[in-house]
CSV table of C-alpha atoms in Angstrom, one decimal:
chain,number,residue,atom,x,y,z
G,5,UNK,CA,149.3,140.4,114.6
G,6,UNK,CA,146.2,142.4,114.5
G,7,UNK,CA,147.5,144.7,117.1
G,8,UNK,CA,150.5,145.1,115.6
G,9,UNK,CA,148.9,146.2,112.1
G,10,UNK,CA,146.9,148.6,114.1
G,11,UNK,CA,149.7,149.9,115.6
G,12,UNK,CA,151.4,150.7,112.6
G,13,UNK,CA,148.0,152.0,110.9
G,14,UNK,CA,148.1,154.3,114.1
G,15,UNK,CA,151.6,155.7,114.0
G,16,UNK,CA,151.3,157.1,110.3
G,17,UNK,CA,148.0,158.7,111.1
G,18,UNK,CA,150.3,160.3,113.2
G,19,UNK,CA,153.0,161.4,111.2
G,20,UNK,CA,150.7,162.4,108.6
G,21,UNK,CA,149.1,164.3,111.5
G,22,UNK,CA,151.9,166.2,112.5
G,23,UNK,CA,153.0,166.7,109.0
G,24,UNK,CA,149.6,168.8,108.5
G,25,UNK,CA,149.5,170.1,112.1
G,26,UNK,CA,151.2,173.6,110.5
G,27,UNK,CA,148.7,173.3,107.5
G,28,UNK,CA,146.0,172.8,110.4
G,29,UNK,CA,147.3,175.7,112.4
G,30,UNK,CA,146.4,177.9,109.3
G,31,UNK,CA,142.8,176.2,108.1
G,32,UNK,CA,142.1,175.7,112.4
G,33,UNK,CA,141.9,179.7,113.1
G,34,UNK,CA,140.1,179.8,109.7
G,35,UNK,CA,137.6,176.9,110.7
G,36,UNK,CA,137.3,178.8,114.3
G,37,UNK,CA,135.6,181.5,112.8
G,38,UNK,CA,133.4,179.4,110.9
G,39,UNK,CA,132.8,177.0,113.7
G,40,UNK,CA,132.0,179.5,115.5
G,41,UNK,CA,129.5,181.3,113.3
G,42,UNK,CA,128.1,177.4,113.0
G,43,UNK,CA,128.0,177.6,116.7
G,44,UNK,CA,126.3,180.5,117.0
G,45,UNK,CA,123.4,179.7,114.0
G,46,UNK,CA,122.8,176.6,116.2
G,47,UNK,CA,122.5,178.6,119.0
G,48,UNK,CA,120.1,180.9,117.4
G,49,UNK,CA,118.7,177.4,116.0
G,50,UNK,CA,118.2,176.1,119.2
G,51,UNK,CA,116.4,179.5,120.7
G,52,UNK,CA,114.0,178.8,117.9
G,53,UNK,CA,113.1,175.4,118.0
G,54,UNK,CA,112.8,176.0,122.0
G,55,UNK,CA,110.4,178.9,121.0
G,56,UNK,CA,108.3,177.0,118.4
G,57,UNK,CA,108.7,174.6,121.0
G,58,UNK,CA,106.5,176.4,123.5
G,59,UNK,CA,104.6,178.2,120.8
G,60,UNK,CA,103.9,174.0,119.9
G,61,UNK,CA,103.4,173.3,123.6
G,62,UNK,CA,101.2,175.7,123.8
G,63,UNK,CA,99.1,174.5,120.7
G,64,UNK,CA,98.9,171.6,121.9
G,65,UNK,CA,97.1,172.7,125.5
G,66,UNK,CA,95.2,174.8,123.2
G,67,UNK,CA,94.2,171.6,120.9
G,68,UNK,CA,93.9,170.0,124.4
G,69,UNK,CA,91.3,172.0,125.6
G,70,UNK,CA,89.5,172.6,122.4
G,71,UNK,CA,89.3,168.5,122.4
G,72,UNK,CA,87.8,168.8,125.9
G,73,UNK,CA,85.3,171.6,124.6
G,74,UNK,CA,84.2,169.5,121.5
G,75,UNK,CA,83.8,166.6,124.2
G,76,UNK,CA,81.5,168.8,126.2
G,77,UNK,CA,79.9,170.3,123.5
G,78,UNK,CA,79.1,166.8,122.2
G,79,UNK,CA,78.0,166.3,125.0
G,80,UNK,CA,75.6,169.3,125.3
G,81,UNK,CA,74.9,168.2,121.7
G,82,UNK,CA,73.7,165.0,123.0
G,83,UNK,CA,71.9,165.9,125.7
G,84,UNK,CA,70.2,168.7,124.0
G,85,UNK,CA,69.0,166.0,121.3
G,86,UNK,CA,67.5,164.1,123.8
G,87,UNK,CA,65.9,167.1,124.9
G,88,UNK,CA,64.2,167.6,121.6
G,89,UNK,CA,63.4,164.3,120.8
G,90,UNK,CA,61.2,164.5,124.5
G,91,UNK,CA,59.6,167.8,123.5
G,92,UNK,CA,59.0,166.4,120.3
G,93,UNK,CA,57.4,163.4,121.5
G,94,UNK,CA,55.9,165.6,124.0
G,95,UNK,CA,54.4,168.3,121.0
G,96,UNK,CA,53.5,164.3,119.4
G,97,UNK,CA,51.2,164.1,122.0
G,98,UNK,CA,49.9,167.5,122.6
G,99,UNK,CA,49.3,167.7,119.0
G,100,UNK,CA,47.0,164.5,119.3
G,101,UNK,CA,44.9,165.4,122.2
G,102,UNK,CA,44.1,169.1,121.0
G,103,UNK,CA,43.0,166.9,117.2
G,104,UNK,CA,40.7,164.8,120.0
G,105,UNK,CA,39.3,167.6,121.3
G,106,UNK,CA,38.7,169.4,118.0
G,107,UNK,CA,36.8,166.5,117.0
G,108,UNK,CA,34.7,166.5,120.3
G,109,UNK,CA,34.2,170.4,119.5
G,110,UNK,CA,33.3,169.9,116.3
G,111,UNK,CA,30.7,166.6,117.4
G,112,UNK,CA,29.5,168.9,120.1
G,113,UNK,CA,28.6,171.9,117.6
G,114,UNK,CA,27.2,169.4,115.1
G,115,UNK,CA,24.8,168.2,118.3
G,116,UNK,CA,23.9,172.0,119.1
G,117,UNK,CA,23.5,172.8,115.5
G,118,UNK,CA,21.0,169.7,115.7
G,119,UNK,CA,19.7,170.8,119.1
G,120,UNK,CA,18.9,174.2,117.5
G,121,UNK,CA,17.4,172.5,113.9
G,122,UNK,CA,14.8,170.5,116.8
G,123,UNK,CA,14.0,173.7,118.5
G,124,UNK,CA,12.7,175.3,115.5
G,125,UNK,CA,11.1,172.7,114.4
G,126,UNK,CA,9.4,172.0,117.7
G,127,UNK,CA,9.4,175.9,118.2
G,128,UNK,CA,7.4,176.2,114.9
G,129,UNK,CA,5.2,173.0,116.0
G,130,UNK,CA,4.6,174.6,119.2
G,131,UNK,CA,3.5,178.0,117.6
G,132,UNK,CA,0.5,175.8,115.4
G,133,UNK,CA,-0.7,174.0,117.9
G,134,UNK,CA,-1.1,176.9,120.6
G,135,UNK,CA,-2.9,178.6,117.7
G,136,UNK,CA,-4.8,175.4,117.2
G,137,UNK,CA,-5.3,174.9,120.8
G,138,UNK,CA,-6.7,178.6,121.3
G,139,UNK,CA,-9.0,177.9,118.4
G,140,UNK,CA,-10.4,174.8,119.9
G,141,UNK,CA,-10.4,176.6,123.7
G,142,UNK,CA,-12.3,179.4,122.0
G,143,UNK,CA,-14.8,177.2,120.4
G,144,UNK,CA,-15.4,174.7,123.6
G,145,UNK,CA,-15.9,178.4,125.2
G,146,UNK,CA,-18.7,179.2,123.0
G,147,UNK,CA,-19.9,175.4,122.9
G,148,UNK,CA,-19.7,175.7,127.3
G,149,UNK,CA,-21.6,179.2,126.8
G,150,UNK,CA,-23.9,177.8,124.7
G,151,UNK,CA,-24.5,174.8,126.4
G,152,UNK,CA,-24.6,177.0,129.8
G,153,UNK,CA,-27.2,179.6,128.3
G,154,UNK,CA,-29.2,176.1,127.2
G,155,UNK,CA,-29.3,175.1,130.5
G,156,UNK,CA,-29.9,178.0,132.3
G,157,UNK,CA,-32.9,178.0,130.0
G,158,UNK,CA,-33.7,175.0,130.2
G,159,UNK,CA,-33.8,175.1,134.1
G,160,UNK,CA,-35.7,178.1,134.0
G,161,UNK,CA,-38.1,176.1,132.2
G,162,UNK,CA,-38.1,172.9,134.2
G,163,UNK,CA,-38.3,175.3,137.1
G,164,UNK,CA,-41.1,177.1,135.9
G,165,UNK,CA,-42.4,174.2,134.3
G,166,UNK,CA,-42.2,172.2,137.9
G,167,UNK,CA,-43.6,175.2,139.5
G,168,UNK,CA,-46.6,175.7,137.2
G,169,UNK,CA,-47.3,171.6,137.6
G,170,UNK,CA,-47.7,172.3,141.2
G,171,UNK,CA,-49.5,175.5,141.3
G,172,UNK,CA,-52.2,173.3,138.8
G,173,UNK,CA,-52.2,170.3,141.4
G,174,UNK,CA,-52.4,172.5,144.5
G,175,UNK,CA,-55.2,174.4,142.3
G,176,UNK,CA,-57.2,171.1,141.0
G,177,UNK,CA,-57.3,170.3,145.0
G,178,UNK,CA,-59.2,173.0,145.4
G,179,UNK,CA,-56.7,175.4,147.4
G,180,UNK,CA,-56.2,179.0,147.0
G,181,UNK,CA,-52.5,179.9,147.7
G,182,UNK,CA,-52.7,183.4,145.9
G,183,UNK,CA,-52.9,185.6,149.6
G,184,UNK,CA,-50.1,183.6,150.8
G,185,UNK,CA,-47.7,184.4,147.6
G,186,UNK,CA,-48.4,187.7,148.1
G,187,UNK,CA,-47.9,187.9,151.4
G,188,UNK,CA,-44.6,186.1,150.9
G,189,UNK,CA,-43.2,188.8,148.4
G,190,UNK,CA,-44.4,191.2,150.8
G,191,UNK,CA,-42.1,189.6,153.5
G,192,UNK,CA,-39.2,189.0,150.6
G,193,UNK,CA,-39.6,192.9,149.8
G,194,UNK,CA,-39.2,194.0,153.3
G,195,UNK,CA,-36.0,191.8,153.8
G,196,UNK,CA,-34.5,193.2,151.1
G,197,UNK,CA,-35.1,196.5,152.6
């Protein structure tokens, strides 16, 4: 029953078909045209979208690449920023022994500046006691000159003194020496000659 219904459905689609197949004939070479003009703008379409197509292809190995450049560049970014951060640390350090050593420069010129303060002082100290010194050599001189010219007198004396003692014994003995101390500056006087 269901076939048959369809059957019958089928057969006036037909008639009515057929019935409009002149009408058709009329509207068909109308609708060519315009099929064809539809045809031909989805032609045209389709050459577009297949350029925009490769114009998008092309984007996108452009957007492709430009991801792989960030990815290096990050990369670059990354490494460079290591980079830093070890000549930072290294600048860190740097930076700490050159503040060491100006503090052993500065310790070293506050020890000269010392140094120097001592010299003077002892410079200075130096100065009054060689002009002490050479006041107390010049006066031992003139004590040691004194004391020399004292003795030289005085041995003149005791010499004198001892030779005067024994000229008075020899002479309270009873013995006349006088020829023989001539006689003996007579010899000295001819030696000398």
């Amino acid at each position: 029953m269901v076939l048959r219904r369809e059957h019958v459905d089928l057969v006036e689609k037909v008639k009515v078909f057929e019935v409009r197949n002149e009408d058709l004939v009329a509207v068909a070479n109308n609708n060519t045209s315009q099929v064809q003009q539809k045809i031909d703008q989805i032609d045209e379409l389709r050459k577009e979208m297949d350029e925009i197509q490769v114009m998008a292809d092309g984007w996108k190995s452009k957007m492709d690449m430009l991801a792989s450049e960030k990815e290096i560049a990050q990369a670059k970014l990354s490494s460079m920023e290591v980079q830093l951060w070890v000549a930072k640390e290294k600048d860190d350090t740097r930076a700490q022994k050159n503040e060491d050593l100006r503090t052993q420069l500065g310790l070293a010129i506050a020890g000269r500046d010392a140094l120097g303060k001592e010299l003077e002082i002892t410079t200075s100290g130096l100065d009054i006691t060689s002009v002490d010194a050479d006041e107390i050599v010049a006066q031992y001189k003139a004590e040691v000159e004194a004391v020399e010219a004292h003795l030289k007198t005085t041995a003149e004396y005791v010499r004198h003194l001892s030779r005067r003692e024994t000229l008075e014994e020899i002479h309270a003995r009873g013995f006349d020496l006088s020829t023989e101390i001539e006689e003996a500056k007579d010899l000295r006087l001819r030696q000398r000659i």
